[in-house]
Coordinates of C-alpha atoms and ligand atoms in Angstrom, one line a residue:
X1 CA 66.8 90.8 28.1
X2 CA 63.0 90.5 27.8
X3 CA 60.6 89.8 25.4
X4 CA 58.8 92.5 23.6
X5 CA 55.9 91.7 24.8
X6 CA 57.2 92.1 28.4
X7 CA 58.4 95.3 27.3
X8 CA 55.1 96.5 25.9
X9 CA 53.4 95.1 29.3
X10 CA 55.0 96.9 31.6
X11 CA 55.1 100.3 29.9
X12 CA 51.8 100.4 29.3
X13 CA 51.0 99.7 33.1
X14 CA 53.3 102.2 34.2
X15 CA 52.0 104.5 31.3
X16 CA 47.9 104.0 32.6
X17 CA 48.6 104.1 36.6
X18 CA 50.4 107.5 36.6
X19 CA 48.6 110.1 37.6
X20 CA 49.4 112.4 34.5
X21 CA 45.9 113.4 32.3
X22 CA 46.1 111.2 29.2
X23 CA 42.8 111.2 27.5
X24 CA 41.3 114.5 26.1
X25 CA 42.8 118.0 25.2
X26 CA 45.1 118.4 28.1
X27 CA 46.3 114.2 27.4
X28 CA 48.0 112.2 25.1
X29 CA 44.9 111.2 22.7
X30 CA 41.7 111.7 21.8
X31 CA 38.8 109.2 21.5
X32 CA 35.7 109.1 20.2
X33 CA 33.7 109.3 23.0
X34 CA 36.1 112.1 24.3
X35 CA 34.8 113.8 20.8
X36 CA 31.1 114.0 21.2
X37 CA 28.7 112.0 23.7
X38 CA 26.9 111.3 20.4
X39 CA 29.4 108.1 20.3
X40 CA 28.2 106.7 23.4
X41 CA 24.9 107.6 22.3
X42 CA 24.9 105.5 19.4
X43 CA 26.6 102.5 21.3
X44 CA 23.5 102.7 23.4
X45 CA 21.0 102.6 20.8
X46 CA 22.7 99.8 19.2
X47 CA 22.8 97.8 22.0
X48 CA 19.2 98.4 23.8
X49 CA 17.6 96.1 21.8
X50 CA 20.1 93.4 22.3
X51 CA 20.0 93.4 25.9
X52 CA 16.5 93.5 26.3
X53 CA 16.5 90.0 24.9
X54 CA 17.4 89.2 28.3
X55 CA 15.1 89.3 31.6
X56 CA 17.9 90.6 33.8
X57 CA 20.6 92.2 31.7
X58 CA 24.1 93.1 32.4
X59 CA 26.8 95.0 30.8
X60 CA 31.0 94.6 31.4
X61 CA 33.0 97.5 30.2
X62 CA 36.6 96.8 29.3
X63 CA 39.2 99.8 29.4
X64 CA 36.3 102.6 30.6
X65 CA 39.0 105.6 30.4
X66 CA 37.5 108.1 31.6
X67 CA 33.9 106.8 31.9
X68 CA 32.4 109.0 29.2
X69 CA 31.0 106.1 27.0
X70 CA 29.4 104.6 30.2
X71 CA 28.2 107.7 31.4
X72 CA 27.0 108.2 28.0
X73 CA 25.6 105.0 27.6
X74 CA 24.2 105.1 31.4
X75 CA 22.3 108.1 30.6
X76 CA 20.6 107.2 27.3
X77 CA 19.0 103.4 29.2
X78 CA 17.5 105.8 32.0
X79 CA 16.1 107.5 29.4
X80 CA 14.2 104.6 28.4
X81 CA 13.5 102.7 31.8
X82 CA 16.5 100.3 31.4
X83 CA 18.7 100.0 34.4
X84 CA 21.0 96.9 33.7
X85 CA 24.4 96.6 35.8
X86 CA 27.1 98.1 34.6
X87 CA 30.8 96.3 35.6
X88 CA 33.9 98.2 34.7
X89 CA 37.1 96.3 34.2
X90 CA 39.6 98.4 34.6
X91 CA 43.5 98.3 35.8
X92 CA 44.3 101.6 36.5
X93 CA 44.1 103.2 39.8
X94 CA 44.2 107.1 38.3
X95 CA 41.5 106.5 36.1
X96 CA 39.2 104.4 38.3
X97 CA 39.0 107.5 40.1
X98 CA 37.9 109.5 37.3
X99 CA 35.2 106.5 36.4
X100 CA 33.8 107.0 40.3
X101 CA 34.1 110.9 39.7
X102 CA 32.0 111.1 36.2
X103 CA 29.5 108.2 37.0
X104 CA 28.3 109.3 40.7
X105 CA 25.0 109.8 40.2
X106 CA 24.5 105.9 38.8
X107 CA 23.8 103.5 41.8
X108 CA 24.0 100.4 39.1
X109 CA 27.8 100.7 38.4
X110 CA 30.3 98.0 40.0
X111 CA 34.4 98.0 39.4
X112 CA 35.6 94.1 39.0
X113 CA 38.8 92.7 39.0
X114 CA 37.8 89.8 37.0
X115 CA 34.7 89.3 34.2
X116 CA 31.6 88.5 36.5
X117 CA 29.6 86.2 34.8
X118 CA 26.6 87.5 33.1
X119 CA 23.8 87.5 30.3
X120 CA 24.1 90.9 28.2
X121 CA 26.9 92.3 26.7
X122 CA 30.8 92.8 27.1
X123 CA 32.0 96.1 25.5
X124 CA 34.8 97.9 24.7
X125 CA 36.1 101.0 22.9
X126 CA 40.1 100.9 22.4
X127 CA 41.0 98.3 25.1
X128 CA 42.4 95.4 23.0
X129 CA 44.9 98.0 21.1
X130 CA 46.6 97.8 24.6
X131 CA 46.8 94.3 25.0
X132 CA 50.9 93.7 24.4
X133 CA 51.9 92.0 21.4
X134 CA 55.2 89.5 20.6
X135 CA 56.7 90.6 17.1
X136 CA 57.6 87.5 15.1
X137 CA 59.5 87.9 11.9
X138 CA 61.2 84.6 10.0
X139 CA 60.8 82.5 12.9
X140 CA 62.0 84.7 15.6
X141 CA 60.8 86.2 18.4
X142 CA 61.7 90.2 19.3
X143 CA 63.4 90.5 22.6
X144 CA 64.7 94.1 23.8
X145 CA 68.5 93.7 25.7
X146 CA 69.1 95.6 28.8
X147 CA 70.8 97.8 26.5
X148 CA 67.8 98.4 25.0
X149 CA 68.5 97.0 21.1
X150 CA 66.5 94.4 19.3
X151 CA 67.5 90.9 19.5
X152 CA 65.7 88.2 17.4
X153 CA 66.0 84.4 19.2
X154 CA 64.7 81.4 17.9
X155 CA 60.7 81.5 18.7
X156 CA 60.7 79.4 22.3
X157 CA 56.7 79.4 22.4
X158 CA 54.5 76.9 20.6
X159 CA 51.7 79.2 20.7
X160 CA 53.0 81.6 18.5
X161 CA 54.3 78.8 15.9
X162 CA 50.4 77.5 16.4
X163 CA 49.2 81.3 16.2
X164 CA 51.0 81.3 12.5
X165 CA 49.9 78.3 11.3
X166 CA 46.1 78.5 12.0
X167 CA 46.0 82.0 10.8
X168 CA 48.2 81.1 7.6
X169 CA 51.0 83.5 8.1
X170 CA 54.1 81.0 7.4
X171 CA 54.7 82.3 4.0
X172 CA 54.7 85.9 4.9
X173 CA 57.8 88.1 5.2
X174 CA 56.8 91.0 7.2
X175 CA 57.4 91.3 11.4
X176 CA 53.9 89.5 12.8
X177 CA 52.7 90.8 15.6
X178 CA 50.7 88.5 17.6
X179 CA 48.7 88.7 20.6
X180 CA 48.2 86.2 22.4
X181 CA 46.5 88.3 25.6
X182 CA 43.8 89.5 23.2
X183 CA 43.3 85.6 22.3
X184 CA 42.9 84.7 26.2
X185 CA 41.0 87.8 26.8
X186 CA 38.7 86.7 24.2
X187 CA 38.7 83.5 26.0
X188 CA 37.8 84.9 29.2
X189 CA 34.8 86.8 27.3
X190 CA 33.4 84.2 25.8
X191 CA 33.2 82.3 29.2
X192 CA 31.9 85.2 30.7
X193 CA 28.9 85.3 29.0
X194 CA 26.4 82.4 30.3
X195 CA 24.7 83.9 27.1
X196 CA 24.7 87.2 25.0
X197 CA 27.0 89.5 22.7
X198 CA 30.7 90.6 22.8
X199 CA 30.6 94.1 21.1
X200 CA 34.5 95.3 20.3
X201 CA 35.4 98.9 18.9
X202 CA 38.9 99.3 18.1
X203 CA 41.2 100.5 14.9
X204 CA 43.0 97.8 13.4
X205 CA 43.2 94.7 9.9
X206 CA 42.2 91.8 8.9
X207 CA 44.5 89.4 7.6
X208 CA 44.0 90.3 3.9
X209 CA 45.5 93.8 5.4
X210 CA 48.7 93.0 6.9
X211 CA 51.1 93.4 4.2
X212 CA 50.0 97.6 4.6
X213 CA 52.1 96.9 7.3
X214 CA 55.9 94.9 6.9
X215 CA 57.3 96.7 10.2
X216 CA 54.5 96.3 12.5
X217 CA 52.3 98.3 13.5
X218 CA 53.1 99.2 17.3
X219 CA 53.2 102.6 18.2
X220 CA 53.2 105.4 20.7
X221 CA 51.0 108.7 21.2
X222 CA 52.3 111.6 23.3
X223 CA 50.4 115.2 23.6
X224 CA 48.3 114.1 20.7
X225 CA 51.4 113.3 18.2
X226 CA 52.1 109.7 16.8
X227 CA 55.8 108.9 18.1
X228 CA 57.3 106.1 16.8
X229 CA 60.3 106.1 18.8
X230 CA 58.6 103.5 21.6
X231 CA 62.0 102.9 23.7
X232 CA 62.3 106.7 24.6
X233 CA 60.4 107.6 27.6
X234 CA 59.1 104.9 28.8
X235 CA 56.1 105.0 30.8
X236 CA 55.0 108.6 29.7
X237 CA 53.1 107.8 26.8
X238 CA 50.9 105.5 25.2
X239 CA 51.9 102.3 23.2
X240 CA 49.3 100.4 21.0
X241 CA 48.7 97.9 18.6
X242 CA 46.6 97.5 15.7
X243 CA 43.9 95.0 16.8
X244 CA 43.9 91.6 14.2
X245 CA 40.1 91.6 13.6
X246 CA 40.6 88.5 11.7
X247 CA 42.4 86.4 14.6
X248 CA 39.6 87.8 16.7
X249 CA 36.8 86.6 14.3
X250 CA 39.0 82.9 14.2
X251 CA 39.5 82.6 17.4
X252 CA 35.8 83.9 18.7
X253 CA 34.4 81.1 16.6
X254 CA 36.9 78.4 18.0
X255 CA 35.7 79.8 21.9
X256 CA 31.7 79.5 21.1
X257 CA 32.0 83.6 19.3
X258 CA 29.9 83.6 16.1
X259 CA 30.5 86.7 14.4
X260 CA 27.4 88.8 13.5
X261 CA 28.8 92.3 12.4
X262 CA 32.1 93.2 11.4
X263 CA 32.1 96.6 9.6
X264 CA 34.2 99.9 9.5
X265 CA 33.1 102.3 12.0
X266 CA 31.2 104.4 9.8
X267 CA 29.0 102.2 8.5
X268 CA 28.2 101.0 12.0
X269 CA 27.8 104.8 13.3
X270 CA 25.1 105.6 10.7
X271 CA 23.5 102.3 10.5
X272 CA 21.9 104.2 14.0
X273 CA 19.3 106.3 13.4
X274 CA 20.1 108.2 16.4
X275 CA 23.0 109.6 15.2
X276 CA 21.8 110.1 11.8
X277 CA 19.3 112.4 13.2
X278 CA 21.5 114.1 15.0
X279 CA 24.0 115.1 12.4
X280 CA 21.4 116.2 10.6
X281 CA 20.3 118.5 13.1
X282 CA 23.5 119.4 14.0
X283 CA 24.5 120.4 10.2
X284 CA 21.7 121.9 10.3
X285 CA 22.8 124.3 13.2
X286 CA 24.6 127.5 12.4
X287 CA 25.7 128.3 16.2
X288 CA 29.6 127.9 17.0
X289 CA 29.2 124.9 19.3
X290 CA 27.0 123.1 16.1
X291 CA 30.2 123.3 14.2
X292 CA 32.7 122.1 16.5
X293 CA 30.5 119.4 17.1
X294 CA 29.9 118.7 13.4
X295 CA 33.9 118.7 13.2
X296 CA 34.2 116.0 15.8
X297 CA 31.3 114.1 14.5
X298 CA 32.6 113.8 10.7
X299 CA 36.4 113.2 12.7
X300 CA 34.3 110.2 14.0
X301 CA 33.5 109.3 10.6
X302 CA 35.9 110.3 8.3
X303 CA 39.7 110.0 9.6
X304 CA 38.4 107.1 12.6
X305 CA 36.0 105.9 9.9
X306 CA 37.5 103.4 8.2
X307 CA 40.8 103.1 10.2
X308 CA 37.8 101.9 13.2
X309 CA 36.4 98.5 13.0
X310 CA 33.0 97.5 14.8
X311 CA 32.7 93.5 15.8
X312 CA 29.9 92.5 17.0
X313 CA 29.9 88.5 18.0
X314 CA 27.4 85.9 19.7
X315 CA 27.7 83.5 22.5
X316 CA 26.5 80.0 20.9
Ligands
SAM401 C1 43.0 103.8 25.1 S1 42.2 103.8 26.6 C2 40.5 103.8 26.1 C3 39.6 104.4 27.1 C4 38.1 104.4 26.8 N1 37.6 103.1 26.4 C5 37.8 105.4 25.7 O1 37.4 105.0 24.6 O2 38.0 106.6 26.0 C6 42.5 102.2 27.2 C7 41.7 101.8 28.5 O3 42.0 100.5 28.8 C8 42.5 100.3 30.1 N2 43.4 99.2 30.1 C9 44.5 99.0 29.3 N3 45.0 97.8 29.5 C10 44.3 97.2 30.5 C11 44.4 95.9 31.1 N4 45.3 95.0 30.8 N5 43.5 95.6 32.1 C12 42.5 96.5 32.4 N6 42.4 97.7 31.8 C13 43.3 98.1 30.8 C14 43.2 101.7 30.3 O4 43.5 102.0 31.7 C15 42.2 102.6 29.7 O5 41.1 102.8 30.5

Protein backbone atom coordinates (compact mmCIF):
# COMPACT_ATOMS: atom_id res chain seq x y z
CA UNK A 1 0.00 0.00 0.00
CA UNK A 2 1.31 3.56 -0.66
CA UNK A 3 0.26 6.80 -0.31
CA UNK A 4 -1.27 8.78 -3.07
CA UNK A 5 1.13 10.86 -3.23
CA UNK A 6 3.70 8.08 -3.86
CA UNK A 7 1.42 6.90 -6.44
CA UNK A 8 1.21 10.24 -8.26
CA UNK A 9 5.26 10.43 -7.87
CA UNK A 10 6.22 7.75 -9.51
CA UNK A 11 3.78 7.80 -12.41
CA UNK A 12 4.59 10.97 -13.33
CA UNK A 13 8.37 10.06 -13.46
CA UNK A 14 7.74 7.10 -15.38
CA UNK A 15 5.16 9.15 -17.53
CA UNK A 16 8.04 12.27 -18.34
CA UNK A 17 11.30 9.85 -18.84
CA UNK A 18 9.73 7.67 -21.56
CA UNK A 19 10.65 8.38 -24.68
CA UNK A 20 7.05 8.62 -26.23
CA UNK A 21 6.25 12.48 -27.72
CA UNK A 22 3.98 14.06 -25.14
CA UNK A 23 3.75 17.75 -25.77
CA UNK A 24 2.32 19.07 -29.06
CA UNK A 25 0.07 17.60 -31.83
CA UNK A 26 1.56 14.24 -32.05
CA UNK A 27 1.55 14.15 -27.68
CA UNK A 28 -0.65 14.07 -24.93
CA UNK A 29 -1.30 18.13 -24.45
CA UNK A 30 -0.87 21.20 -25.63
CA UNK A 31 0.62 24.33 -23.98
CA UNK A 32 0.77 27.63 -24.56
CA UNK A 33 3.95 28.09 -25.64
CA UNK A 34 3.39 24.95 -27.94
CA UNK A 35 0.44 27.31 -29.36
CA UNK A 36 2.21 30.35 -30.62
CA UNK A 37 5.84 31.66 -29.69
CA UNK A 38 3.82 34.84 -29.02
CA UNK A 39 3.57 33.32 -25.32
CA UNK A 40 7.12 33.14 -24.77
CA UNK A 41 7.27 36.43 -26.30
CA UNK A 42 5.33 38.09 -23.89
CA UNK A 43 7.05 36.27 -20.88
CA UNK A 44 10.10 37.98 -22.22
CA UNK A 45 8.78 41.36 -22.42
CA UNK A 46 7.40 41.12 -19.01
CA UNK A 47 10.34 40.13 -17.57
CA UNK A 48 13.23 42.33 -19.36
CA UNK A 49 12.76 45.03 -17.25
CA UNK A 50 12.80 43.13 -14.13
CA UNK A 51 16.06 41.49 -14.73
CA UNK A 52 17.81 44.45 -15.80
CA UNK A 53 17.41 45.65 -12.20
CA UNK A 54 20.25 43.54 -11.83
CA UNK A 55 24.06 44.00 -13.00
CA UNK A 56 24.56 40.33 -13.77
CA UNK A 57 21.22 38.63 -14.31
CA UNK A 58 20.19 35.14 -14.32
CA UNK A 59 17.25 33.06 -15.14
CA UNK A 60 16.17 29.22 -13.69
CA UNK A 61 13.54 27.52 -15.79
CA UNK A 62 11.53 24.86 -14.01
CA UNK A 63 9.83 22.00 -16.19
CA UNK A 64 11.33 23.53 -19.83
CA UNK A 65 9.27 20.75 -21.91
CA UNK A 66 10.34 21.13 -24.82
CA UNK A 67 12.33 24.33 -24.60
CA UNK A 68 10.00 26.53 -26.73
CA UNK A 69 9.36 29.26 -23.99
CA UNK A 70 13.18 29.43 -23.43
CA UNK A 71 13.96 29.45 -26.95
CA UNK A 72 11.36 31.89 -27.23
CA UNK A 73 12.38 33.88 -24.47
CA UNK A 74 16.22 33.35 -25.53
CA UNK A 75 15.52 34.90 -28.82
CA UNK A 76 13.48 38.01 -27.89
CA UNK A 77 16.80 39.16 -25.01
CA UNK A 78 19.23 38.80 -28.10
CA UNK A 79 17.04 40.94 -29.70
CA UNK A 80 17.73 43.58 -27.28
CA UNK A 81 21.44 42.95 -26.19
CA UNK A 82 20.53 40.98 -23.03
CA UNK A 83 22.35 37.78 -22.67
CA UNK A 84 21.61 36.54 -18.91
CA UNK A 85 22.20 32.70 -18.14
CA UNK A 86 19.68 30.64 -18.65
CA UNK A 87 19.54 27.25 -16.08
CA UNK A 88 17.06 24.60 -16.86
CA UNK A 89 15.75 22.39 -14.15
CA UNK A 90 14.57 19.59 -15.53
CA UNK A 91 14.13 15.64 -14.61
CA UNK A 92 13.55 14.05 -17.58
CA UNK A 93 16.11 12.52 -19.72
CA UNK A 94 13.84 12.39 -23.12
CA UNK A 95 13.08 15.91 -22.94
CA UNK A 96 16.47 17.30 -21.93
CA UNK A 97 17.33 16.08 -25.16
CA UNK A 98 14.80 17.96 -26.98
CA UNK A 99 15.88 21.27 -24.69
CA UNK A 100 19.72 20.62 -26.14
CA UNK A 101 18.08 19.94 -29.73
CA UNK A 102 15.79 23.31 -29.93
CA UNK A 103 18.21 25.68 -27.98
CA UNK A 104 21.70 24.86 -29.87
CA UNK A 105 22.46 27.92 -31.13
CA UNK A 106 22.37 29.66 -27.34
CA UNK A 107 25.88 29.30 -25.75
CA UNK A 108 24.27 30.89 -22.36
CA UNK A 109 22.03 27.84 -21.44
CA UNK A 110 23.20 25.36 -18.48
CA UNK A 111 21.01 22.09 -17.28
CA UNK A 112 21.20 21.91 -13.19
CA UNK A 113 20.22 19.30 -10.95
CA UNK A 114 19.62 21.60 -8.26
CA UNK A 115 18.52 25.61 -8.18
CA UNK A 116 21.95 27.47 -8.56
CA UNK A 117 21.86 30.46 -6.69
CA UNK A 118 21.25 33.59 -8.46
CA UNK A 119 19.94 37.30 -8.71
CA UNK A 120 17.07 37.43 -11.55
CA UNK A 121 14.25 35.38 -11.93
CA UNK A 122 12.95 31.63 -11.39
CA UNK A 123 10.25 30.77 -13.98
CA UNK A 124 7.92 28.30 -14.83
CA UNK A 125 5.02 27.49 -17.10
CA UNK A 126 3.04 24.15 -15.88
CA UNK A 127 5.69 22.67 -13.62
CA UNK A 128 4.05 22.88 -10.15
CA UNK A 129 0.71 21.07 -11.67
CA UNK A 130 3.10 18.08 -11.58
CA UNK A 131 4.30 18.33 -8.21
CA UNK A 132 2.28 15.11 -6.44
CA UNK A 133 -0.32 15.84 -4.15
CA UNK A 134 -1.66 13.77 -0.73
CA UNK A 135 -5.59 13.84 -0.84
CA UNK A 136 -6.99 14.52 2.72
CA UNK A 137 -10.63 14.21 3.30
CA UNK A 138 -12.19 14.08 7.18
CA UNK A 139 -8.90 13.56 8.67
CA UNK A 140 -7.60 10.90 6.48
CA UNK A 141 -5.07 10.41 4.29
CA UNK A 142 -5.63 8.57 0.57
CA UNK A 143 -3.43 5.48 0.19
CA UNK A 144 -3.82 3.21 -3.08
CA UNK A 145 -3.61 -0.91 -1.95
CA UNK A 146 -1.57 -3.20 -4.04
CA UNK A 147 -4.83 -4.00 -5.37
CA UNK A 148 -5.09 -0.77 -6.47
CA UNK A 149 -8.46 0.56 -4.40
CA UNK A 150 -8.58 3.53 -2.14
CA UNK A 151 -7.90 3.27 1.44
CA UNK A 152 -8.35 6.19 3.81
CA UNK A 153 -5.96 5.83 7.28
CA UNK A 154 -5.72 8.10 9.97
CA UNK A 155 -3.49 11.17 8.69
CA UNK A 156 0.17 9.94 10.11
CA UNK A 157 1.88 13.44 8.98
CA UNK A 158 1.81 16.60 11.11
CA UNK A 159 2.46 18.64 8.15
CA UNK A 160 -0.66 17.98 6.52
CA UNK A 161 -2.69 18.55 9.89
CA UNK A 162 -0.43 21.95 10.07
CA UNK A 163 -1.06 22.44 6.15
CA UNK A 164 -5.06 22.53 7.23
CA UNK A 165 -4.88 24.50 9.92
CA UNK A 166 -2.82 27.50 8.61
CA UNK A 167 -4.75 27.57 5.46
CA UNK A 168 -8.19 27.26 7.40
CA UNK A 169 -9.45 24.12 5.78
CA UNK A 170 -10.70 22.16 9.08
CA UNK A 171 -14.27 22.91 8.60
CA UNK A 172 -14.39 21.93 5.02
CA UNK A 173 -15.86 18.67 3.69
CA UNK A 174 -14.51 18.12 0.32
CA UNK A 175 -11.09 15.64 -0.43
CA UNK A 176 -8.04 18.39 0.19
CA UNK A 177 -5.43 18.01 -1.89
CA UNK A 178 -2.24 19.19 -0.46
CA UNK A 179 1.18 19.61 -1.67
CA UNK A 180 3.56 19.62 0.22
CA UNK A 181 6.48 19.33 -2.66
CA UNK A 182 5.11 22.58 -4.20
CA UNK A 183 5.56 24.11 -0.46
CA UNK A 184 9.34 22.87 -0.33
CA UNK A 185 9.85 23.72 -3.86
CA UNK A 186 8.78 27.08 -3.00
CA UNK A 187 11.16 26.86 -0.23
CA UNK A 188 13.98 25.94 -2.35
CA UNK A 189 13.03 29.14 -4.69
CA UNK A 190 12.96 31.45 -2.37
CA UNK A 191 16.51 30.41 -1.08
CA UNK A 192 17.63 30.37 -4.50
CA UNK A 193 17.23 33.76 -5.10
CA UNK A 194 20.17 35.94 -3.24
CA UNK A 195 17.63 38.60 -4.58
CA UNK A 196 14.90 38.91 -7.41
CA UNK A 197 11.46 37.49 -8.62
CA UNK A 198 9.78 34.02 -8.72
CA UNK A 199 7.42 34.32 -11.82
CA UNK A 200 4.85 31.07 -11.75
CA UNK A 201 2.38 30.26 -14.72
CA UNK A 202 0.14 27.44 -14.05
CA UNK A 203 -3.88 26.70 -14.05
CA UNK A 204 -5.33 26.22 -10.74
CA UNK A 205 -7.62 28.21 -7.27
CA UNK A 206 -7.40 30.01 -4.59
CA UNK A 207 -8.87 28.98 -1.43
CA UNK A 208 -12.09 30.89 -1.93
CA UNK A 209 -12.25 28.34 -5.04
CA UNK A 210 -12.03 25.06 -3.64
CA UNK A 211 -15.48 24.07 -2.95
CA UNK A 212 -15.79 24.09 -7.35
CA UNK A 213 -13.99 21.18 -6.50
CA UNK A 214 -15.40 18.38 -3.59
CA UNK A 215 -13.46 15.34 -5.37
CA UNK A 216 -10.24 16.84 -6.09
CA UNK A 217 -9.05 18.01 -8.77
CA UNK A 218 -6.22 15.41 -10.02
CA UNK A 219 -6.34 14.25 -13.36
CA UNK A 220 -4.83 12.66 -16.36
CA UNK A 221 -4.41 13.82 -20.15
CA UNK A 222 -3.78 11.19 -22.94
CA UNK A 223 -3.74 12.17 -26.90
CA UNK A 224 -5.09 15.50 -25.99
CA UNK A 225 -8.34 14.01 -23.99
CA UNK A 226 -8.95 14.64 -20.13
CA UNK A 227 -9.12 11.00 -18.57
CA UNK A 228 -10.08 10.74 -15.39
CA UNK A 229 -9.54 7.18 -14.80
CA UNK A 230 -5.79 7.90 -13.26
CA UNK A 231 -5.07 4.04 -12.13
CA UNK A 232 -5.39 2.75 -15.74
CA UNK A 233 -2.20 2.89 -17.62
CA UNK A 234 0.04 3.97 -15.53
CA UNK A 235 2.94 5.71 -16.77
CA UNK A 236 1.52 6.56 -20.38
CA UNK A 237 -0.09 9.66 -19.62
CA UNK A 238 0.01 12.70 -17.75
CA UNK A 239 -1.38 13.29 -14.16
CA UNK A 240 -1.78 16.87 -12.71
CA UNK A 241 -3.01 18.92 -10.16
CA UNK A 242 -4.62 22.12 -9.92
CA UNK A 243 -1.96 24.41 -8.38
CA UNK A 244 -3.34 26.15 -4.79
CA UNK A 245 -2.35 29.80 -5.73
CA UNK A 246 -3.45 30.75 -2.34
CA UNK A 247 -1.12 28.19 -0.28
CA UNK A 248 1.53 29.49 -2.69
CA UNK A 249 0.89 33.17 -1.92
CA UNK A 250 0.80 32.00 2.17
CA UNK A 251 3.54 30.14 2.15
CA UNK A 252 5.82 32.55 -0.32
CA UNK A 253 5.28 35.24 2.27
CA UNK A 254 6.19 32.88 5.28
CA UNK A 255 9.72 31.95 3.07
CA UNK A 256 10.72 35.82 2.37
CA UNK A 257 7.95 35.66 -1.16
CA UNK A 258 5.92 38.98 -1.18
CA UNK A 259 3.43 38.67 -3.74
CA UNK A 260 3.35 41.44 -6.41
CA UNK A 261 0.95 40.05 -9.20
CA UNK A 262 -1.53 37.51 -9.03
CA UNK A 263 -3.94 37.71 -11.93
CA UNK A 264 -5.72 35.36 -14.51
CA UNK A 265 -3.76 34.73 -17.52
CA UNK A 266 -5.42 37.03 -19.61
CA UNK A 267 -5.16 39.95 -17.94
CA UNK A 268 -1.36 39.27 -17.61
CA UNK A 269 -1.04 38.36 -21.48
CA UNK A 270 -2.52 41.83 -22.57
CA UNK A 271 -1.21 43.80 -19.87
CA UNK A 272 2.05 43.29 -22.64
CA UNK A 273 2.01 45.55 -25.22
CA UNK A 274 3.82 43.21 -27.30
CA UNK A 275 1.33 40.91 -27.61
CA UNK A 276 -1.37 43.41 -27.88
CA UNK A 277 0.24 44.57 -31.00
CA UNK A 278 0.58 41.49 -32.32
CA UNK A 279 -3.01 40.34 -32.20
CA UNK A 280 -3.86 43.23 -33.64
CA UNK A 281 -1.81 42.65 -36.52
CA UNK A 282 -2.53 39.28 -36.59
CA UNK A 283 -6.51 39.91 -36.74
CA UNK A 284 -5.67 42.13 -38.89
CA UNK A 285 -4.18 39.45 -41.41
CA UNK A 286 -6.46 37.61 -43.80
CA UNK A 287 -3.67 34.81 -44.87
CA UNK A 288 -4.46 31.13 -43.56
CA UNK A 289 -1.46 30.96 -41.20
CA UNK A 290 -2.93 34.64 -39.52
CA UNK A 291 -5.98 32.62 -38.62
CA UNK A 292 -4.60 29.66 -37.13
CA UNK A 293 -2.56 31.80 -35.27
CA UNK A 294 -5.39 34.04 -34.15
CA UNK A 295 -7.15 30.67 -33.02
CA UNK A 296 -4.33 29.68 -30.81
CA UNK A 297 -3.83 33.10 -29.61
CA UNK A 298 -7.58 33.71 -28.37
CA UNK A 299 -7.17 29.66 -27.06
CA UNK A 300 -4.45 31.48 -24.96
CA UNK A 301 -6.90 33.83 -23.85
CA UNK A 302 -10.13 32.57 -23.80
CA UNK A 303 -10.40 28.73 -22.70
CA UNK A 304 -6.52 29.00 -20.72
CA UNK A 305 -7.68 32.50 -19.81
CA UNK A 306 -9.09 32.38 -16.72
CA UNK A 307 -8.58 28.65 -15.95
CA UNK A 308 -4.45 30.20 -16.02
CA UNK A 309 -3.13 32.03 -13.10
CA UNK A 310 0.05 34.45 -13.36
CA UNK A 311 2.01 34.93 -9.83
CA UNK A 312 4.51 37.03 -9.79
CA UNK A 313 6.40 37.26 -6.16
CA UNK A 314 9.57 39.13 -4.63
CA UNK A 315 12.49 38.12 -2.72
CA UNK A 316 12.45 40.43 0.53
C1 LIG B 1 3.45 19.94 -18.30
S1 LIG B 1 5.13 19.97 -18.76
C2 LIG B 1 5.35 21.69 -19.12
C3 LIG B 1 6.50 21.91 -20.05
C4 LIG B 1 6.80 23.36 -20.44
N1 LIG B 1 7.02 24.22 -19.32
C5 LIG B 1 5.70 23.92 -21.32
O1 LIG B 1 5.01 24.82 -20.90
O2 LIG B 1 5.56 23.41 -22.45
C6 LIG B 1 5.96 19.73 -17.19
C7 LIG B 1 7.47 19.87 -17.28
O3 LIG B 1 8.00 19.77 -15.95
C8 LIG B 1 8.97 18.72 -15.89
N2 LIG B 1 8.89 18.15 -14.53
C9 LIG B 1 7.79 17.62 -13.94
N3 LIG B 1 8.07 17.24 -12.67
C10 LIG B 1 9.38 17.55 -12.46
C11 LIG B 1 10.25 17.41 -11.34
N4 LIG B 1 9.84 16.88 -10.20
N5 LIG B 1 11.53 17.85 -11.47
C12 LIG B 1 11.96 18.41 -12.63
N6 LIG B 1 11.18 18.57 -13.73
C13 LIG B 1 9.90 18.14 -13.65
C14 LIG B 1 8.55 17.78 -17.01
O4 LIG B 1 9.56 16.91 -17.43
C15 LIG B 1 8.15 18.80 -18.08
O5 LIG B 1 9.26 19.34 -18.71
Amino acid sequence: MKKFSEFMKEAVERYYSSNREKIGAGGDFFTAPELDPAFGRAVAEFIEPLLREFEQPAVVELGAGKGLMAYDILSYFRERGLEPTYYIYEFSPYLIEKQRETLRDFENVMWVSELPQIEGLVVSNEFFDSLPVHVVWKNRELFISDSGEEVWEEVGDERLLEFIELMGYQELDIKIEVCLECIEFLEKIAQALVRGYHLLIDYGYTSEEMGNFPEGTVVSYSKHRLDKDIFEDVGQKDITAHVNFSALIEFGRRFGLETVIFQNQRDFLTSVPGFLSELELISAGEKPEDIERLSRLKTMLISMGDRFRVLLQRKV
